[in-house]
Each structure stands twice: as structure tokens, then as C-alpha cells.
Amino acid sequence: MRKVDFVIIGGGPAGLSAAHKAAEAGLSSVVIERDDKVGGQLVKQTHMFFGSKKQYAKTRGIDIANILIGHCKAHDDLIEIMTNTTVTGLYDDYILTLLTDDVYHKIEAKAILVASGASEKFMLFENNDLPGIYGAGAVQTLMNVYGVLPGEEVVMVGSGNIGLIVSYQLLQAGVRVKMVIEAASQIGGYKVHASKIKRLGVDILTNHTVKRAIGDDTLQKVEIVEVDDQWNMIEGTEKIIECDALCISVGLSPLSTILGMLPVKMKYVGKLGGNVPVIDYHHETTMNNIFVAGDVCGVEEASSAIVEGSIAGLFIANRLGYKHPEYEKEMNDLTQQLENLRSGPFGVKTVEGLRELRGENDV
Amino acid sequence: MFEKTGVPSEKLVKSRFPNERYLNSFKAITECYEEIPCNPCETSCPFDAIEVGIDINTPPRVDFDLCTGCGICVYSCPGLAIINVMLEDDDAIFRIPYEFLPIPEVGMKVKGVNRFGEDICDGEILKVKEGKLQDKTIVLTLKIPKEYLYDFVTIRRLT
Ligand SMILES: Cc1cc2nc3c(=O)[nH]c(=O)nc-3n(C[C@H](O)[C@H](O)[C@H](O)COP(=O)(O)OP(=O)(O)OC[C@H]3O[C@@H](n4cnc5c(N)ncnc54)[C@H](O)[C@@H]3O)c2cc1C
Ligand code: SF4
Ligand code: SF4
């Protein structure tokens, strides 16, 4: 069996950043990615990103992916990227089972970083399996990776940043976005994104949800309904909207299932998006040398995934005997960046969630 | 209402405009009212005219004495929330970010749109700037009647 120092599960911004920082310190790694290319969520993002310069703000997501890939390529003597490979098993003797093109193989590592990202939440309503009903991620993959339109007239469900951004991208692709509906009483995402689609003629209807989808073989209409502030449907407010695509964007939850195979302590923290591993400040789980970074330990942004991955990469390299020449300086700077990113009203959820995760609320 | 519709109030919009006597040359108007972790406007302005500050969540503030109206912030803002404006005779001349195809051409007549997405006036394209720096966010310069100074925000897309 192949034995290596450091295995990274997932080639998104968190995983790539970890590999890069570890390599800077001299530690080699193997990045395992189930897709045919690395970059994670970033490869679907055609818009300019938020954040600060250090996390490549104002660069388009797809270009950030290429920058991070470039950093890894510059260390190709130390970083091996294994695409089309899914991690199917993770065992407490630090052995992973992998599936590449229908072939199973095994690899053993001294340290493992799980950076598997997040998966989309779905919604329950009548006929929610009709063709024409998509998750926002699928719409982005179709449209931005393969150049295929999901439909001609779309209703978007969810006004978080993803719902707002994907609506804008649909407009750019020439699709008519009939409306964005949102069950909460306020828009969830950044107002700059909301204003941007509103001035293009897309209304955002707060206090509204989907009641059912209508269509014989494919989606033809949706029935929407008003909800009160406790999200109870208000009878008599139903409306029928014609559309051939419904795009669901109601949030993400950490893709932490693979961690379930290990004796690491998990905790359900709603503010972080779902079931997440209990971690310390260096992103180590309760099991020695098993680390996590990015959306898998709390759904956030690419900016924070990059910083978290870098912190984990530096720390793991140090643990395995490879100290980065500027370890203290880098670590302080990264910790500061993370604090800074989370210091505003949109970061409150994460900060509170992390506190809950670490049990710092139990007085 | 802003929280429900995405349309800022007139008061909020006007709070980001300078006194009209500043508008004999282009000035940057930042339509970014919320605390979000973002600062490319600050870091891309070569004249240090936009300040976000140490706390990256602070909304940007423009120093109109320092702003030269160079237009760099217009394509640098990931929220497409910055426009430039100046007044000339009876016209208001705007620079706006634009990310749709087809790209308008100089001389083209277009419809001016307000923050609700409604057509409000006629306009004419004066300049189209696209290039490596703009990185696919095209900057359109256009003129509209001066009376729509605080209402105009973008143009109706060409089809
Ligand atoms: C529409 C949209 C807009 C966004 N806009 C912004 C923005 O403006 N600014 C910003 O900062 N962030 C933005 N984000 C968020 C950002 O993309 C994510 O937070 C970020 O990508 C998370 O990084 P990650 O590395 O944790 O996970 P991901 O990017 O999800 O990467 C995880 C990778 O792991 C792989 N993987 C998972 N399980 C396995 C397995 N078992 N075996 C092998 N590989 C596996 C996946 O295929 C994937 O490539 C946006 C997201 C979306 C969807
Ligand atoms: S127009 Fe130029 S000088 Fe004025 S704020 Fe924008 S970037 Fe700075
Ligand atoms: S770059 Fe744009 S969205 Fe970001 S803070 Fe500045 S004005 Fe706001």
C-alpha cells in the first residue's frame, strides 16, 4: 500500500490552499478530487468575488481557481493532484479507500485534511421531482461549465447570495428570471446583489414560498403562497406562475458524512449549516492528525475557506516536522484575516456557531 | 423597504452624492450601504479617495476632494455598486458598469432605468470601454437629462 505524509480530501479553495502552504513549508501532499478538475465551487463562479485583496477579491471565481491551481503547480515536486478519484472510506488507522475509474485502491497518510465542501439543501413540496426543478449548483454547472440553459423562464427560490448571484448569471445568459421568492421577511444576501437584479427588473418577493409544482412530464407552473413571519402558509394567497424551470437555492450544509466513519466528535450546529466536527483553533478534530477546513466545518465563503485551508496546511506541516520559515508571522496574519472577515453582521452567525461548537456558551 | 425589495430609499441614495457643485467633473458614487466584508473599492483607487478602513465591513466613504473621477472603481467593485457622474449643461453624464451582450455602441440611443427597474428616460452612449483592465466588466459612458440625476442607475438591456 502506498504511504504518504499528508492527504487532502477535496480540491476546492480550502484543499488547494492547504496543499500550497504545506508545500511552502516543505511538506508533500496528495490532493484527492472526485471531479475531473480541481477548483471546487469556484469553477462555476463567473462573478467577481468579495473579500479583500489577500483573498483575491474583485477577481472572478473561476480565475481565483486558476490562481490557486497555479500556486500548487509551482510546487509540483511536492503536490500531487489526483482527479477523478473519490474518497469512499476513511478509517481510524489513517487508511483511505479511493475509487478511480471503477478501481479501488488504498493509501495511508500520517495526517489527513477533510476539505470536502458542502452540499445543497433541498425543499419539500408536491411534485418536487419534476424535470425542470434544479438546485442552484446544478443550474450553475449546466450554464457556466457546459453552456447549457436550464430553461427559458425561471423562478428562483431563495434570496441568499447564491440565489441572487445565480439569478444575475441567468439574466446574463439570456434567461428570463420571473421572480425571486424568499420565505423570510427580509432579503438574505448582500443588498448590492439584490439591488443589481432589482434594477434589471427582477422582483424579490419576501414572505413567499413554493406550495407545489405543476406539470405533466416536465415543469409548467409553480404555485407560490405567502407565509407569515413563522413561515406558516397563509391560505387564500396562492398564485400560479408559469415557468419551465425552478431553481432552488435554500442553503448549503457541510458535506461531513465521510467523517462519520471516524471516531471524531460531531455536533449539530444550525448556525454552521448542520452536522460539523468539533475542532480546535488549528482545525484539528478530536482525533489526532485529522483536520478539516472550508465549508465542511461551517458553510461560509471562499475567502474564509482559503484562509482556513492555509492555517491547517501550515499547522500540519509544522506538526509533521516541516516548519514554515515565517510560521509565526503567517499564522498571526491568517488568524487576523479570518477574524476580520467575520467581524461584520454577516459573520455573526459563524462566530456564534463556532462558539456553540466549542461549548463556549455553556457557562 | 430596502431590506425587502433591494431598492434603497431616496434619502439613502442622496447620502452618497456630493453637493452638486462638485459635479463639474466625474465623481464616484458608492451604492453600498450595508456592512459586508469587502474592500476592493478602497484598494483599487489610485488616489486614496475611498476609505473602508481596518474593519473590512465598514461601508465605503468617498472623499470628493480627492476623487479625480478616473473611473477605476467602476469596474473594480464586485457588487457593481459604483457609478461615476458629472453634470454638463442640461445633461447628467454617467459611467456605469455593464456585463451583458450585445455590447452597446457609441451613438446608440438607450433607455435609462431607475432603481426599481423601470424605464424613465432616453439616453445616448458616448463611450464604451472594454479591455484587459476592465476584465469583462464593460464601462459605458452615457448622457441623460439632468433631472434624472438621482433616479437613473443603469440602462435597459439591448436585445
Ligand atoms: C453561487 C455561489 C456564489 C458564491 N460567491 C462567493 C463569493 O462571492 N465570495 C466568496 O468568498 N465565496 C463565494 N461562494 C462560496 C464559495 O464558493 C465556497 O464557500 C467555497 O468554494 C468553499 O470551499 P471548500 O474548499 O470548502 O469547498 P468546495 O469548493 O465545495 O470544494 C470541495 C471539493 O471537494 C470535493 N469532494 C467532496 N467530497 C469528496 C470525496 N469524498 N472525494 C473526493 N473529493 C471530494 C468536491 O468535488 C469539491 O471539488 C459562492 C458559492 C456559490 C455556490
Ligand atoms: S473615480 Fe477614481 S479617484 Fe474617484 S474614487 Fe473611483 S477610483 Fe478613486
Ligand atoms: S468594492 Fe463595491 S461592494 Fe465592495 S465595499 Fe466597495 S463599494 Fe461595496
XYZ file of C-alpha atoms and ligand atoms in Angstrom:
591
model
C 0.000 0.000 0.000
C 1.137 3.477 -0.773
C 2.190 5.511 2.269
C 2.351 9.299 2.194
C 2.684 12.137 4.672
C -0.386 14.228 4.002
C -3.642 13.525 2.181
C -6.164 16.247 1.390
C -9.731 15.237 0.573
C -11.236 17.780 -1.832
C -9.564 20.152 -4.280
C -11.635 23.265 -3.587
C -10.158 26.551 -2.328
C -9.614 25.101 1.164
C -7.823 21.970 -0.039
C -5.659 23.740 -2.618
C -4.622 26.443 -0.154
C -3.646 23.821 2.409
C -1.506 21.970 -0.136
C 0.179 25.217 -1.132
C 1.025 26.346 2.401
C 2.231 22.869 3.370
C 4.469 22.808 0.291
C 5.902 26.215 1.147
C 6.951 24.648 4.436
C 8.413 21.647 2.607
C 5.682 19.064 3.260
C 4.445 16.966 0.353
C 0.772 16.172 -0.122
C -1.718 14.302 -2.277
C -4.914 16.193 -3.125
C -7.792 13.858 -3.955
C -10.653 15.261 -6.012
C -13.676 13.347 -7.265
C -14.331 15.761 -10.133
C -12.306 15.766 -13.349
C -10.725 19.073 -12.321
C -9.852 20.842 -9.090
C -11.232 24.217 -8.028
C -14.402 23.105 -6.206
C -17.261 25.597 -6.232
C -15.017 28.238 -7.788
C -15.005 26.716 -11.266
C -18.701 27.636 -11.641
C -18.380 31.239 -10.470
C -18.206 33.813 -13.248
C -18.732 36.829 -10.973
C -16.145 38.945 -9.180
C -15.618 37.861 -5.592
C -15.946 39.863 -2.409
C -13.431 39.996 0.389
C -10.048 41.669 0.482
C -7.047 41.593 -1.812
C -5.375 38.853 0.215
C -8.238 36.531 -0.706
C -8.276 37.722 -4.325
C -11.365 39.951 -4.072
C -12.586 41.519 -7.350
C -11.223 38.526 -9.238
C -13.787 36.217 -10.825
C -14.254 32.879 -9.034
C -13.024 30.820 -11.975
C -9.880 32.954 -12.158
C -9.277 32.525 -8.418
C -9.396 28.759 -9.001
C -6.706 29.144 -11.643
C -4.540 31.253 -9.317
C -4.775 28.629 -6.564
C -4.056 25.833 -9.057
C -1.046 27.855 -10.265
C 0.284 28.052 -6.686
C 0.083 24.281 -6.450
C 1.681 23.732 -9.862
C 4.631 25.870 -8.760
C 5.270 23.156 -6.165
C 4.565 20.159 -8.358
C 7.558 18.379 -6.889
C 5.656 18.273 -3.598
C 1.974 18.396 -4.538
C 0.279 15.558 -6.373
C -3.252 16.204 -7.609
C -5.362 13.094 -8.158
C -8.573 13.917 -10.041
C -11.495 11.630 -10.945
C -10.908 9.975 -7.603
C -13.468 9.717 -4.832
C -12.592 9.013 -1.245
C -15.017 6.264 -0.304
C -13.651 5.251 3.069
C -11.699 6.807 5.896
C -10.506 4.542 8.700
C -9.133 5.094 12.170
C -5.765 3.598 11.220
C -5.304 6.557 8.809
C -6.027 4.482 5.727
C -8.273 5.855 2.982
C -10.001 3.842 0.303
C -10.213 5.531 -3.079
C -12.157 4.880 -6.241
C -10.567 5.910 -9.522
C -12.323 4.859 -12.740
C -14.034 1.872 -11.093
C -10.797 0.703 -9.491
C -10.467 0.620 -5.718
C -7.145 1.370 -4.098
C -5.806 2.359 -0.716
C -3.489 4.972 0.637
C -2.134 5.583 4.121
C -1.336 9.035 5.482
C 0.222 10.498 8.606
C -2.183 13.436 8.558
C -5.488 13.933 6.738
C -7.316 17.141 5.921
C -11.001 16.806 5.047
C -11.938 19.729 2.772
C -14.963 18.226 1.068
C -17.085 21.392 0.999
C -20.859 21.470 1.317
C -23.939 20.073 -0.392
C -27.153 21.829 -1.284
C -30.283 21.628 0.820
C -33.488 20.767 -0.934
C -37.126 21.614 -0.256
C -40.200 19.514 0.347
C -43.243 20.302 -1.764
C -45.663 18.436 -4.013
C -44.071 17.289 -7.292
C -40.598 18.455 -6.315
C -39.130 15.736 -8.529
C -40.491 17.088 -11.836
C -37.860 17.646 -14.521
C -37.157 21.370 -14.647
C -36.611 21.679 -10.909
C -32.951 22.182 -10.150
C -30.643 23.072 -7.323
C -28.730 26.315 -7.893
C -25.466 24.385 -8.136
C -26.813 22.262 -10.989
C -28.004 25.375 -12.825
C -24.556 26.899 -12.496
C -22.820 23.748 -13.667
C -25.103 23.439 -16.695
C -24.870 27.086 -17.603
C -21.358 28.159 -16.653
C -19.395 24.950 -17.129
C -21.235 23.328 -20.038
C -23.007 26.290 -21.687
C -26.481 24.732 -21.467
C -29.516 26.801 -20.456
C -31.719 25.266 -17.769
C -34.900 26.776 -19.252
C -36.390 29.934 -20.687
C -38.355 31.259 -17.740
C -37.070 30.629 -14.254
C -38.426 31.187 -10.773
C -35.678 31.369 -8.159
C -36.343 30.200 -4.616
C -34.097 31.773 -2.002
C -32.606 35.260 -1.759
C -29.295 34.394 -0.153
C -26.159 35.414 -2.031
C -26.228 32.257 -4.121
C -29.857 32.774 -5.204
C -29.182 36.418 -6.061
C -25.922 35.726 -7.912
C -27.306 32.790 -9.878
C -30.314 34.966 -10.849
C -27.904 37.553 -12.225
C -25.964 34.878 -14.107
C -29.225 33.543 -15.576
C -30.059 37.056 -16.803
C -26.603 37.307 -18.348
C -27.232 34.027 -20.151
C -30.435 35.479 -21.615
C -32.867 33.561 -19.410
C -35.907 35.399 -18.076
C -35.943 35.362 -14.273
C -39.593 35.871 -13.368
C -39.043 36.475 -9.667
C -37.036 35.530 -6.636
C -39.121 34.292 -3.742
C -37.940 34.245 -0.152
C -39.734 32.769 2.866
C -38.088 35.095 5.376
C -39.340 38.648 5.781
C -36.056 40.130 4.553
C -33.614 39.535 1.739
C -30.944 37.077 2.895
C -27.929 38.045 0.795
C -25.941 41.223 0.292
C -28.083 44.162 -0.738
C -25.682 45.102 -3.528
C -26.581 41.801 -5.213
C -30.299 42.355 -4.599
C -30.221 45.902 -5.991
C -28.319 44.643 -9.025
C -31.111 42.262 -10.079
C -33.939 44.548 -8.975
C -32.759 47.287 -11.341
C -32.720 44.678 -14.101
C -36.418 44.195 -13.454
C -36.481 41.128 -11.208
C -38.777 41.438 -8.190
C -37.840 39.837 -4.907
C -40.915 38.625 -3.028
C -40.213 38.170 0.673
C -42.606 36.120 2.862
C -43.306 33.743 -0.034
C -42.630 30.072 -0.615
C -43.394 27.280 -3.100
C -46.514 25.257 -2.417
C -46.365 22.825 -5.308
C -45.041 22.297 -8.779
C -47.405 21.646 -11.660
C -46.715 19.834 -14.935
C -47.336 16.528 -16.711
C -43.902 15.399 -17.821
C -41.906 18.497 -17.075
C -42.421 21.632 -15.036
C -45.031 24.037 -16.474
C -46.119 26.127 -13.482
C -45.473 26.624 -9.829
C -47.918 27.603 -7.137
C -46.454 30.084 -4.707
C -48.005 31.209 -1.456
C -47.464 33.913 1.130
C -46.132 32.899 4.525
C -46.290 34.701 7.850
C -43.226 35.514 9.917
C -43.353 31.995 11.432
C -43.302 30.609 7.882
C -46.919 29.314 8.063
C -48.650 29.385 4.693
C -51.469 31.925 4.530
C -54.470 30.318 2.890
C -56.050 32.207 0.022
C -52.803 33.918 -1.060
C -51.800 31.249 -3.596
C -50.707 32.374 -7.049
C -49.856 30.339 -10.135
C -46.699 31.338 -12.005
C -45.827 29.932 -15.405
C -42.220 28.845 -15.787
C -40.228 25.967 -17.221
C -37.530 25.939 -14.572
C -37.497 26.312 -10.824
C -34.151 26.899 -9.195
C -33.835 26.026 -5.514
C -31.254 27.887 -3.522
C -32.162 27.486 0.114
C -28.751 26.980 1.624
C -25.927 24.515 1.958
C -24.988 22.021 4.604
C -21.498 20.738 5.373
C -20.599 17.566 3.474
C -19.283 15.883 6.583
C -20.619 12.349 6.066
C -17.173 10.902 5.370
C -16.102 11.954 8.871
C -18.840 9.689 10.220
C -16.508 6.745 9.574
C -14.064 8.029 12.168
C -14.452 8.273 15.927
C -14.384 12.095 15.773
C -16.831 14.054 17.854
C -19.550 15.697 15.749
C -22.128 18.245 16.765
C -25.219 19.655 15.116
C -24.822 23.433 14.904
C -27.569 25.102 12.875
C -25.602 28.330 12.545
C -22.785 26.491 10.772
C -25.209 24.756 8.409
C -25.635 21.335 10.041
C -23.553 18.480 11.396
C -19.951 19.565 11.887
C -16.872 18.111 13.599
C -15.743 19.605 16.891
C -12.424 21.333 16.190
C -9.766 23.383 17.940
C -8.292 26.671 16.729
C -5.969 24.885 14.298
C -8.879 22.992 12.754
C -7.894 19.663 14.255
C -10.789 17.347 15.090
C -10.955 15.346 18.319
C -8.881 12.679 16.562
C -5.150 13.294 16.387
C -3.908 14.396 12.932
C -7.392 14.523 11.381
C -8.120 18.081 10.299
C -10.920 19.925 8.484
C -11.120 23.242 6.589
C -13.591 25.170 4.450
C -17.330 24.701 4.106
C -17.204 21.187 5.608
C -16.711 22.684 9.062
C -19.227 25.516 8.654
C -20.710 26.940 5.475
C -19.086 30.271 4.726
C -17.215 31.828 1.828
C -14.303 31.012 -0.446
C -12.366 33.803 1.266
C -12.596 32.052 4.625
C -12.057 28.617 3.046
C -8.746 29.862 1.606
C -7.635 31.227 4.968
C -8.746 28.139 6.906
C -7.004 25.839 4.446
C -3.813 27.884 4.734
C -3.918 27.737 8.543
C -4.423 23.980 8.503
C -1.663 23.472 5.903
C 0.864 25.474 7.929
C -0.046 23.769 11.174
C 0.001 20.240 9.749
C 3.389 20.819 8.111
C 4.740 22.011 11.442
C 3.267 19.003 13.230
C 5.000 16.648 10.808
C 8.334 18.407 11.259
C 8.284 20.961 8.468
C 8.202 24.434 9.922
C 7.410 27.253 7.522
C 10.283 29.812 7.579
C 7.793 32.514 8.572
C 5.452 30.328 10.588
C 4.570 32.758 13.387
C 4.129 35.734 11.076
C 1.969 33.793 8.609
C -0.142 32.253 11.342
C -0.807 35.599 13.011
C -1.672 37.218 9.719
C -4.065 34.432 8.714
C -5.767 34.397 12.100
C -6.212 38.148 11.820
C -7.680 37.848 8.305
C -10.215 35.303 9.492
C -11.285 37.483 12.414
C -11.582 40.460 10.128
C -13.753 38.623 7.593
C -16.129 37.514 10.320
C -16.352 40.767 12.235
C -19.399 42.206 10.434
C -23.107 41.381 10.691
C -22.816 38.639 8.047
C -20.102 36.945 10.125
C -22.064 36.902 13.366
C -23.682 33.576 12.528
C -20.323 31.881 12.038
C -18.796 33.409 15.145
C -21.787 32.353 17.270
C -21.838 28.934 15.619
C -18.160 28.354 16.382
C -18.722 29.397 19.970
C -21.572 26.916 20.241
C -19.399 24.229 18.631
C -16.611 24.753 21.137
C -19.051 24.778 24.012
C -18.041 28.308 24.959
C -21.671 29.215 25.529
C -22.108 26.637 28.288
C -21.327 28.645 31.354
C -38.284 48.583 2.405
C -34.657 48.276 1.278
C -34.450 45.014 3.249
C -37.458 43.620 1.413
C -37.043 44.935 -2.134
C -33.405 45.810 -2.695
C -34.405 49.382 -3.612
C -32.630 51.977 -1.442
C -34.653 54.989 -0.281
C -34.128 58.343 -1.963
C -32.526 59.592 1.220
C -30.016 56.751 1.242
C -29.178 57.308 -2.428
C -28.656 61.043 -1.936
C -26.444 60.432 1.097
C -23.754 59.117 -1.269
C -23.847 62.073 -3.692
C -21.682 65.134 -3.184
C -23.004 68.663 -3.317
C -23.807 69.386 -6.981
C -21.023 71.981 -7.186
C -18.556 69.061 -7.104
C -20.101 67.575 -10.221
C -18.317 69.680 -12.848
C -16.057 66.643 -13.171
C -16.706 62.935 -12.637
C -17.139 61.795 -9.048
C -17.619 58.283 -7.656
C -20.983 57.374 -6.136
C -20.930 54.228 -3.990
C -24.277 52.490 -3.666
C -23.040 50.224 -0.917
C -24.932 50.814 2.292
C -24.535 47.631 4.223
C -21.759 46.218 6.388
C -20.275 43.495 4.191
C -16.726 42.094 4.257
C -15.412 43.774 1.113
C -12.908 46.455 0.142
C -11.667 46.328 -3.487
C -13.002 49.869 -3.997
C -10.551 51.124 -1.398
C -7.584 49.090 -2.610
C -8.143 49.832 -6.306
C -8.465 53.631 -6.066
C -5.097 55.100 -7.041
C -5.906 58.396 -5.312
C -6.887 57.036 -1.893
C -10.267 58.671 -2.314
C -12.294 55.713 -0.996
C -11.964 54.606 2.580
C -13.214 51.369 4.081
C -10.617 51.156 6.809
C -9.226 48.457 9.087
C -12.630 46.892 9.641
C -13.333 45.489 6.208
C -17.071 45.502 6.991
C -17.353 49.288 7.140
C -19.261 50.718 4.141
C -17.062 52.796 1.819
C -16.855 56.583 2.076
C -15.647 58.774 -0.781
C -13.583 61.904 -0.231
C -14.821 64.062 -3.122
C -11.853 66.392 -2.843
C -9.501 63.507 -3.579
C -11.658 61.750 -6.185
C -10.376 62.601 -9.664
C -13.147 60.711 -11.429
C -10.684 58.315 -13.037
C -13.313 55.569 -13.229
C -11.194 52.666 -11.986
C -13.557 51.870 -9.119
C -16.484 51.446 -11.548
C -15.182 48.141 -12.885
C -13.365 47.117 -9.709
C -16.390 46.792 -7.450
C -17.612 43.171 -7.360
C -21.048 44.408 -6.297
C -21.320 46.615 -9.410
C -22.305 49.230 -6.879
C -20.171 52.169 -8.030
C -21.016 54.654 -10.747
C -19.380 57.934 -11.773
C -21.383 61.030 -12.580
C -20.862 64.641 -13.661
C -23.109 67.434 -14.877
C -22.648 69.272 -18.157
C -25.191 71.872 -19.291
C -28.562 70.113 -19.225
C -27.113 66.625 -19.149
C -26.007 64.247 -16.475
C -23.149 62.132 -17.743
C -22.794 58.725 -16.146
C -20.235 55.959 -16.230
C -21.812 52.627 -15.381
C -20.574 49.016 -15.200
C -22.217 46.702 -17.731
C -21.961 42.916 -18.092
C -24.393 41.950 -20.853
C -24.241 41.040 -24.512
C -24.654 42.587 -27.004
C -22.369 45.442 -26.071
C -23.889 48.851 -26.879
C -22.120 51.005 -29.472
C -21.200 54.673 -29.361
C -24.045 56.886 -30.527
C -26.710 54.333 -29.693
C -29.953 55.562 -28.135
C -30.784 53.659 -24.962
C -33.419 53.690 -22.235
C -32.415 54.902 -18.803
C -33.638 52.740 -15.925
C -34.230 53.571 -12.249
C -33.579 51.506 -9.134
C -36.964 49.784 -9.463
C -36.011 48.535 -12.926
C -38.423 50.905 -14.709
C -37.665 52.878 -17.872
C -37.500 56.553 -17.001
C -35.700 58.461 -19.760
C -33.776 58.368 -23.024
C -30.015 58.347 -23.125
C -27.158 58.226 -25.594
C -23.992 56.152 -25.392
C -20.884 58.340 -25.554
C -18.120 55.855 -24.894
C -17.616 52.110 -24.466
C -14.588 50.925 -22.576
C -13.608 47.282 -22.545
C -10.226 45.733 -22.152
C -7.952 43.649 -20.039
C -8.169 46.011 -17.073
C -11.941 46.044 -17.141
C -11.856 42.224 -17.113
C -15.211 41.774 -18.838
C -16.969 44.456 -16.820
C -17.514 46.995 -19.557
C -17.737 50.657 -18.616
C -20.347 52.636 -20.545
C -20.346 56.422 -20.597
C -23.705 57.905 -21.487
C -25.725 61.059 -21.129
C -29.269 61.507 -19.869
C -31.305 64.614 -18.962
C -30.019 66.223 -15.773
C -33.358 65.957 -13.968
C -32.859 62.187 -13.585
C -29.576 62.605 -11.710
C -30.804 60.830 -8.579
C -33.120 58.343 -10.295
C -31.055 56.908 -13.113
C -28.946 53.873 -12.283
C -28.474 51.724 -15.389
C -29.720 51.176 -18.932
C -32.333 48.810 -20.328
C -30.553 45.819 -21.776
C -30.340 45.602 -25.542
C -31.927 42.543 -27.082
C -23.283 30.802 -6.477
C -22.165 30.915 -5.465
C -21.552 32.151 -5.287
C -20.514 32.295 -4.379
N -19.933 33.532 -4.246
C -18.897 33.713 -3.395
C -18.236 34.981 -3.270
O -18.584 35.981 -3.961
N -17.217 35.111 -2.402
C -16.796 34.053 -1.658
O -15.842 34.218 -0.891
N -17.407 32.838 -1.737
C -18.451 32.636 -2.582
N -19.067 31.400 -2.677
C -18.723 30.336 -1.715
C -17.536 29.502 -2.070
O -17.602 29.034 -3.390
C -17.418 28.320 -1.102
O -17.552 28.775 0.222
C -16.061 27.645 -1.229
O -15.918 27.126 -2.524
C -15.847 26.539 -0.198
O -14.596 25.969 -0.404
P -14.250 24.486 0.036
O -12.868 24.232 -0.425
O -14.559 24.323 1.472
O -15.293 23.549 -0.721
P -15.649 23.313 -2.267
O -15.315 24.474 -3.106
O -17.041 22.827 -2.272
O -14.687 22.112 -2.676
C -14.829 20.816 -2.154
C -14.262 19.821 -3.138
O -14.205 18.534 -2.543
C -14.569 17.553 -3.471
N -15.025 16.363 -2.735
C -16.057 16.275 -1.855
N -16.173 15.025 -1.356
C -15.169 14.314 -1.917
C -14.760 12.948 -1.799
N -15.386 12.080 -0.997
N -13.698 12.535 -2.532
C -13.049 13.400 -3.348
N -13.391 14.690 -3.489
C -14.438 15.143 -2.792
C -15.637 18.230 -4.279
O -15.802 17.648 -5.552
C -15.113 19.677 -4.380
O -14.322 19.874 -5.521
C -20.103 31.198 -3.602
C -20.721 29.946 -3.770
C -21.724 29.779 -4.691
C -22.368 28.424 -4.880
S -13.242 57.558 -9.702
Fe -11.042 57.118 -9.481
S -10.359 58.616 -7.971
Fe -12.570 58.577 -7.808
S -12.953 57.098 -6.205
Fe -13.056 55.983 -8.139
S -11.006 55.146 -8.390
Fe -10.854 56.762 -6.854
S -15.984 47.181 -3.668
Fe -18.138 47.681 -4.055
S -19.319 46.157 -2.885
Fe -17.202 46.118 -2.096
S -17.242 47.557 -0.364
Fe -16.579 48.734 -2.163
S -18.478 49.607 -2.997
Fe -19.085 47.968 -1.583
